[in-house]
Tab-separated table of C-alpha atoms in Angstrom:
chain	number	residue	atom	x	y	z
A	1	UNK	CA	62.681	-37.609	-52.432
A	2	UNK	CA	62.775	-38.942	-55.961
A	3	UNK	CA	61.392	-36.854	-58.718
A	4	UNK	CA	59.801	-38.584	-61.662
A	5	UNK	CA	59.806	-36.742	-64.919
A	6	UNK	CA	56.683	-37.766	-66.869
A	7	UNK	CA	56.743	-37.289	-70.599
A	8	UNK	CA	54.831	-34.291	-71.935
A	9	UNK	CA	51.393	-35.278	-73.110
A	10	UNK	CA	50.253	-33.588	-76.308
A	11	UNK	CA	46.911	-31.955	-76.351
A	12	UNK	CA	46.086	-33.349	-79.801
A	13	UNK	CA	45.906	-29.882	-81.254
A	14	UNK	CA	48.275	-29.045	-84.167
A	15	UNK	CA	48.571	-25.910	-86.207
A	16	UNK	CA	48.062	-26.505	-89.859
A	17	UNK	CA	51.187	-26.927	-91.901
A	18	UNK	CA	51.255	-24.388	-94.703
A	19	UNK	CA	54.027	-26.316	-96.455
A	20	UNK	CA	52.031	-29.526	-96.357
A	21	UNK	CA	48.936	-27.743	-97.728
A	22	UNK	CA	50.914	-26.162	-100.516
A	23	UNK	CA	52.392	-29.520	-101.477
A	24	UNK	CA	48.953	-31.130	-101.591
A	25	UNK	CA	47.363	-28.247	-103.466
A	26	UNK	CA	50.116	-28.061	-106.117
A	27	UNK	CA	49.241	-31.322	-107.905
A	28	UNK	CA	45.582	-30.413	-107.880
A	29	UNK	CA	46.210	-27.019	-109.423
A	30	UNK	CA	48.484	-28.520	-111.940
A	31	UNK	CA	45.910	-31.138	-112.853
A	32	UNK	CA	43.254	-28.452	-113.162
A	33	UNK	CA	45.463	-26.334	-115.330
A	34	UNK	CA	46.279	-29.325	-117.541
A	35	UNK	CA	42.589	-30.164	-117.866
A	36	UNK	CA	41.736	-26.568	-118.844
A	37	UNK	CA	44.531	-26.645	-121.453
A	38	UNK	CA	43.165	-29.888	-122.976
A	39	UNK	CA	39.682	-28.515	-122.980
A	40	UNK	CA	40.701	-25.226	-124.667
A	41	UNK	CA	42.805	-27.154	-127.190
A	42	UNK	CA	39.817	-29.417	-127.972
A	43	UNK	CA	37.558	-26.456	-128.607
A	44	UNK	CA	40.133	-24.764	-130.782
A	45	UNK	CA	40.510	-27.829	-132.961
A	46	UNK	CA	36.741	-28.278	-133.021
A	47	UNK	CA	36.273	-24.684	-134.193
A	48	UNK	CA	38.946	-24.996	-136.869
A	49	UNK	CA	37.281	-28.260	-138.047
A	50	UNK	CA	33.893	-26.537	-138.530
A	51	UNK	CA	35.553	-23.547	-140.259
A	52	UNK	CA	37.336	-25.845	-142.707
A	53	UNK	CA	34.093	-27.767	-143.249
A	54	UNK	CA	32.373	-24.559	-144.292
A	55	UNK	CA	35.165	-23.864	-146.793
A	56	UNK	CA	34.396	-27.129	-148.608
A	57	UNK	CA	30.667	-27.083	-148.163
A	58	UNK	CA	30.355	-23.462	-149.383
A	59	UNK	CA	32.429	-24.331	-152.497
A	60	UNK	CA	29.966	-27.103	-153.213
A	61	UNK	CA	26.861	-24.906	-152.705
A	62	UNK	CA	28.171	-22.001	-154.706
A	63	UNK	CA	29.215	-24.191	-157.601
A	64	UNK	CA	25.880	-25.996	-157.494
A	65	UNK	CA	23.509	-23.089	-157.283
A	66	UNK	CA	25.608	-20.217	-158.610
A	67	UNK	CA	25.206	-17.766	-155.760
A	68	UNK	CA	27.244	-15.148	-157.615
A	69	UNK	CA	30.503	-15.447	-155.691
A	70	UNK	CA	33.054	-17.713	-157.385
A	71	UNK	CA	30.232	-19.036	-159.626
A	72	UNK	CA	28.140	-16.463	-161.491
A	73	UNK	CA	24.352	-16.622	-161.154
A	74	UNK	CA	22.884	-18.889	-163.785
A	75	UNK	CA	26.085	-20.766	-164.257
A	76	UNK	CA	25.621	-23.243	-161.439
A	77	UNK	CA	25.760	-27.005	-161.802
A	78	UNK	CA	21.948	-27.248	-161.683
A	79	UNK	CA	21.773	-24.727	-164.528
A	80	UNK	CA	23.894	-27.000	-166.734
A	81	UNK	CA	27.267	-25.477	-165.927
A	82	UNK	CA	30.364	-27.578	-165.311
A	83	UNK	CA	32.143	-27.211	-161.969
A	84	UNK	CA	35.472	-28.335	-163.499
A	85	UNK	CA	35.382	-26.810	-166.991
A	86	UNK	CA	36.550	-23.345	-166.123
A	87	UNK	CA	39.340	-24.282	-163.729
A	88	UNK	CA	40.820	-27.270	-165.553
A	89	UNK	CA	40.602	-25.723	-168.987
A	90	UNK	CA	42.530	-22.648	-167.706
A	91	UNK	CA	45.498	-24.627	-166.393
A	92	UNK	CA	48.527	-23.297	-168.212
A	93	UNK	CA	51.489	-24.620	-166.283
A	94	UNK	CA	52.860	-27.782	-164.794
A	95	UNK	CA	53.445	-31.398	-165.839
A	96	UNK	CA	49.720	-32.321	-166.037
A	97	UNK	CA	48.536	-29.347	-168.094
A	98	UNK	CA	47.377	-31.407	-171.090
A	99	UNK	CA	45.819	-34.078	-168.811
A	100	UNK	CA	43.810	-31.490	-166.938
A	101	UNK	CA	42.604	-30.000	-170.271
A	102	UNK	CA	41.310	-33.409	-171.335
A	103	UNK	CA	39.476	-33.885	-168.044
A	104	UNK	CA	37.827	-30.410	-168.063
A	105	UNK	CA	34.037	-30.649	-168.196
A	106	UNK	CA	33.885	-34.444	-168.213
A	107	UNK	CA	30.869	-35.793	-166.345
A	108	UNK	CA	32.907	-38.133	-164.180
A	109	UNK	CA	35.226	-35.253	-163.232
A	110	UNK	CA	32.288	-33.002	-162.291
A	111	UNK	CA	30.616	-35.653	-160.146
A	112	UNK	CA	33.851	-36.771	-158.441
A	113	UNK	CA	34.848	-33.161	-157.645
A	114	UNK	CA	31.440	-32.168	-156.403
A	115	UNK	CA	30.841	-35.307	-154.291
A	116	UNK	CA	34.280	-34.783	-152.799
A	117	UNK	CA	33.464	-31.231	-151.823
A	118	UNK	CA	30.109	-32.250	-150.340
A	119	UNK	CA	31.389	-35.289	-148.505
A	120	UNK	CA	34.428	-33.564	-147.008
A	121	UNK	CA	32.340	-30.557	-145.985
A	122	UNK	CA	29.692	-32.633	-144.238
A	123	UNK	CA	32.296	-34.860	-142.570
A	124	UNK	CA	34.202	-31.911	-141.124
A	125	UNK	CA	31.151	-29.965	-139.916
A	126	UNK	CA	29.569	-33.023	-138.284
A	127	UNK	CA	32.877	-34.370	-136.967
A	128	UNK	CA	32.554	-37.905	-138.400
A	129	UNK	CA	34.794	-39.913	-140.778
A	130	UNK	CA	37.651	-37.406	-140.363
A	131	UNK	CA	40.203	-39.935	-141.590
A	132	UNK	CA	38.411	-40.443	-144.833
A	133	UNK	CA	37.923	-36.652	-145.174
A	134	UNK	CA	41.647	-36.115	-144.627
A	135	UNK	CA	42.659	-38.668	-147.306
A	136	UNK	CA	40.055	-37.342	-149.842
A	137	UNK	CA	40.770	-33.683	-149.041
A	138	UNK	CA	44.552	-34.198	-149.269
A	139	UNK	CA	44.193	-35.872	-152.626
A	140	UNK	CA	42.019	-33.080	-153.859
A	141	UNK	CA	44.416	-30.419	-152.645
A	142	UNK	CA	47.343	-32.235	-154.209
A	143	UNK	CA	45.657	-32.187	-157.632
A	144	UNK	CA	44.847	-28.541	-157.283
A	145	UNK	CA	48.438	-27.770	-156.240
A	146	UNK	CA	49.703	-29.600	-159.321
A	147	UNK	CA	47.212	-27.631	-161.478
A	148	UNK	CA	48.530	-24.319	-160.224
A	149	UNK	CA	52.123	-25.616	-160.004
A	150	UNK	CA	53.676	-23.010	-157.619
A	151	UNK	CA	57.305	-23.966	-158.445
A	152	UNK	CA	57.045	-22.481	-161.939
A	153	UNK	CA	58.249	-18.923	-162.374
A	154	UNK	CA	56.641	-18.722	-165.836
A	155	UNK	CA	53.526	-20.089	-167.446
A	156	UNK	CA	53.512	-22.164	-170.633
A	157	UNK	CA	53.106	-18.979	-172.717
A	158	UNK	CA	56.180	-17.428	-171.115
A	159	UNK	CA	54.416	-14.900	-168.988
A	160	UNK	CA	55.189	-14.583	-165.239
A	161	UNK	CA	53.349	-17.063	-163.091
A	162	UNK	CA	53.134	-14.589	-160.177
A	163	UNK	CA	53.645	-17.503	-157.781
A	164	UNK	CA	54.230	-16.190	-154.279
A	165	UNK	CA	55.897	-19.310	-152.941
A	166	UNK	CA	57.549	-22.218	-154.807
A	167	UNK	CA	56.169	-24.835	-152.451
A	168	UNK	CA	53.927	-23.854	-149.583
A	169	UNK	CA	50.627	-22.458	-150.873
A	170	UNK	CA	47.180	-22.641	-149.281
A	171	UNK	CA	46.434	-26.074	-150.785
A	172	UNK	CA	49.240	-27.634	-148.745
A	173	UNK	CA	48.128	-25.675	-145.671
A	174	UNK	CA	44.582	-27.021	-146.055
A	175	UNK	CA	45.867	-30.550	-146.472
A	176	UNK	CA	48.046	-30.250	-143.336
A	177	UNK	CA	45.049	-28.976	-141.339
A	178	UNK	CA	42.843	-31.843	-142.515
A	179	UNK	CA	45.499	-34.382	-141.443
A	180	UNK	CA	45.964	-32.709	-138.110
A	181	UNK	CA	42.237	-32.680	-137.416
A	182	UNK	CA	42.008	-36.366	-138.085
A	183	UNK	CA	45.055	-37.159	-135.937
A	184	UNK	CA	43.752	-35.296	-132.844
A	185	UNK	CA	40.215	-36.643	-133.265
A	186	UNK	CA	38.836	-33.094	-133.579
A	187	UNK	CA	35.342	-34.432	-134.112
A	188	UNK	CA	34.936	-35.367	-130.442
A	189	UNK	CA	34.385	-31.705	-129.476
A	190	UNK	CA	31.610	-29.664	-131.077
A	191	UNK	CA	30.880	-32.690	-133.212
A	192	UNK	CA	29.480	-36.192	-133.377
A	193	UNK	CA	32.893	-37.911	-133.326
A	194	UNK	CA	32.365	-39.816	-130.074
A	195	UNK	CA	28.956	-41.152	-131.093
A	196	UNK	CA	30.274	-42.075	-134.558
A	197	UNK	CA	33.208	-44.010	-133.032
A	198	UNK	CA	30.810	-46.110	-130.906
A	199	UNK	CA	28.931	-47.455	-133.924
A	200	UNK	CA	29.675	-51.200	-134.439
A	201	UNK	CA	30.843	-50.925	-138.070
A	202	UNK	CA	33.133	-47.978	-137.159
A	203	UNK	CA	34.595	-49.827	-134.156
A	204	UNK	CA	35.557	-52.755	-136.387
A	205	UNK	CA	36.870	-50.495	-139.197
A	206	UNK	CA	39.114	-47.908	-137.657
A	207	UNK	CA	39.765	-46.199	-141.036
A	208	UNK	CA	36.138	-44.962	-140.936
A	209	UNK	CA	36.816	-42.775	-137.819
C-alpha cells in the first residue's frame, strides 16, 4: 500500500515578529525625535529673537522718553535731549575718535540711530525682515565696537582702558546672534515670518525676508 505524504497546510496564523516590529518602529521613533528636536530648536531661536528685539526696542524707548535707566528722567529725546551726544562725545579711544566727536549730537545721527533701534526692535519682535535687521544691526554694532575699541589697552589720555577682551565683546556677540536668527528664519516660530514671506513684494525680493 502506497503512502502519500501530503504537504503540511498552514493554518494562516503567525505569531507576531518582535524583530520586524522593532525594525518598523525604529524609523518612526527616529522621525518623531527629529521632529521634536526641530520644534524645540525653532522655539529656542524664536525666544532668543524676541529677547534680542526687546534689547533694541527698550533702548529706543528709554532714550526717547527718559525712563530713568540709561537715560535720566527729563533727558529723553522728546525732552530735547540727544540720543548720541553723550555716547559719541565720550569716545576717547580708537581710530574714529575725532570722527565720532564731530557726529555727536547731530540731528542726522540722532535720527539714524533711533530709527535703527526702533526698526530692528520691531523687526525682531514681530519676526519680519530679519535679513534687513541683521544687516542694520550688524552695522550698528560694528560702529559701537569701533567706538569702544576693545583692542586698546590704554585710552587716548594714557589711562587703562579696562578692556576685558581685545576682540570678542558683547557687540560682536549681538551681531552674530542677529545673523544667526536671519539665517535660520527664526521669525517663522513665535512670529509673523511665514505670513511676511508670502507677501508678493517679499517673494520677489528675497532680501526683504
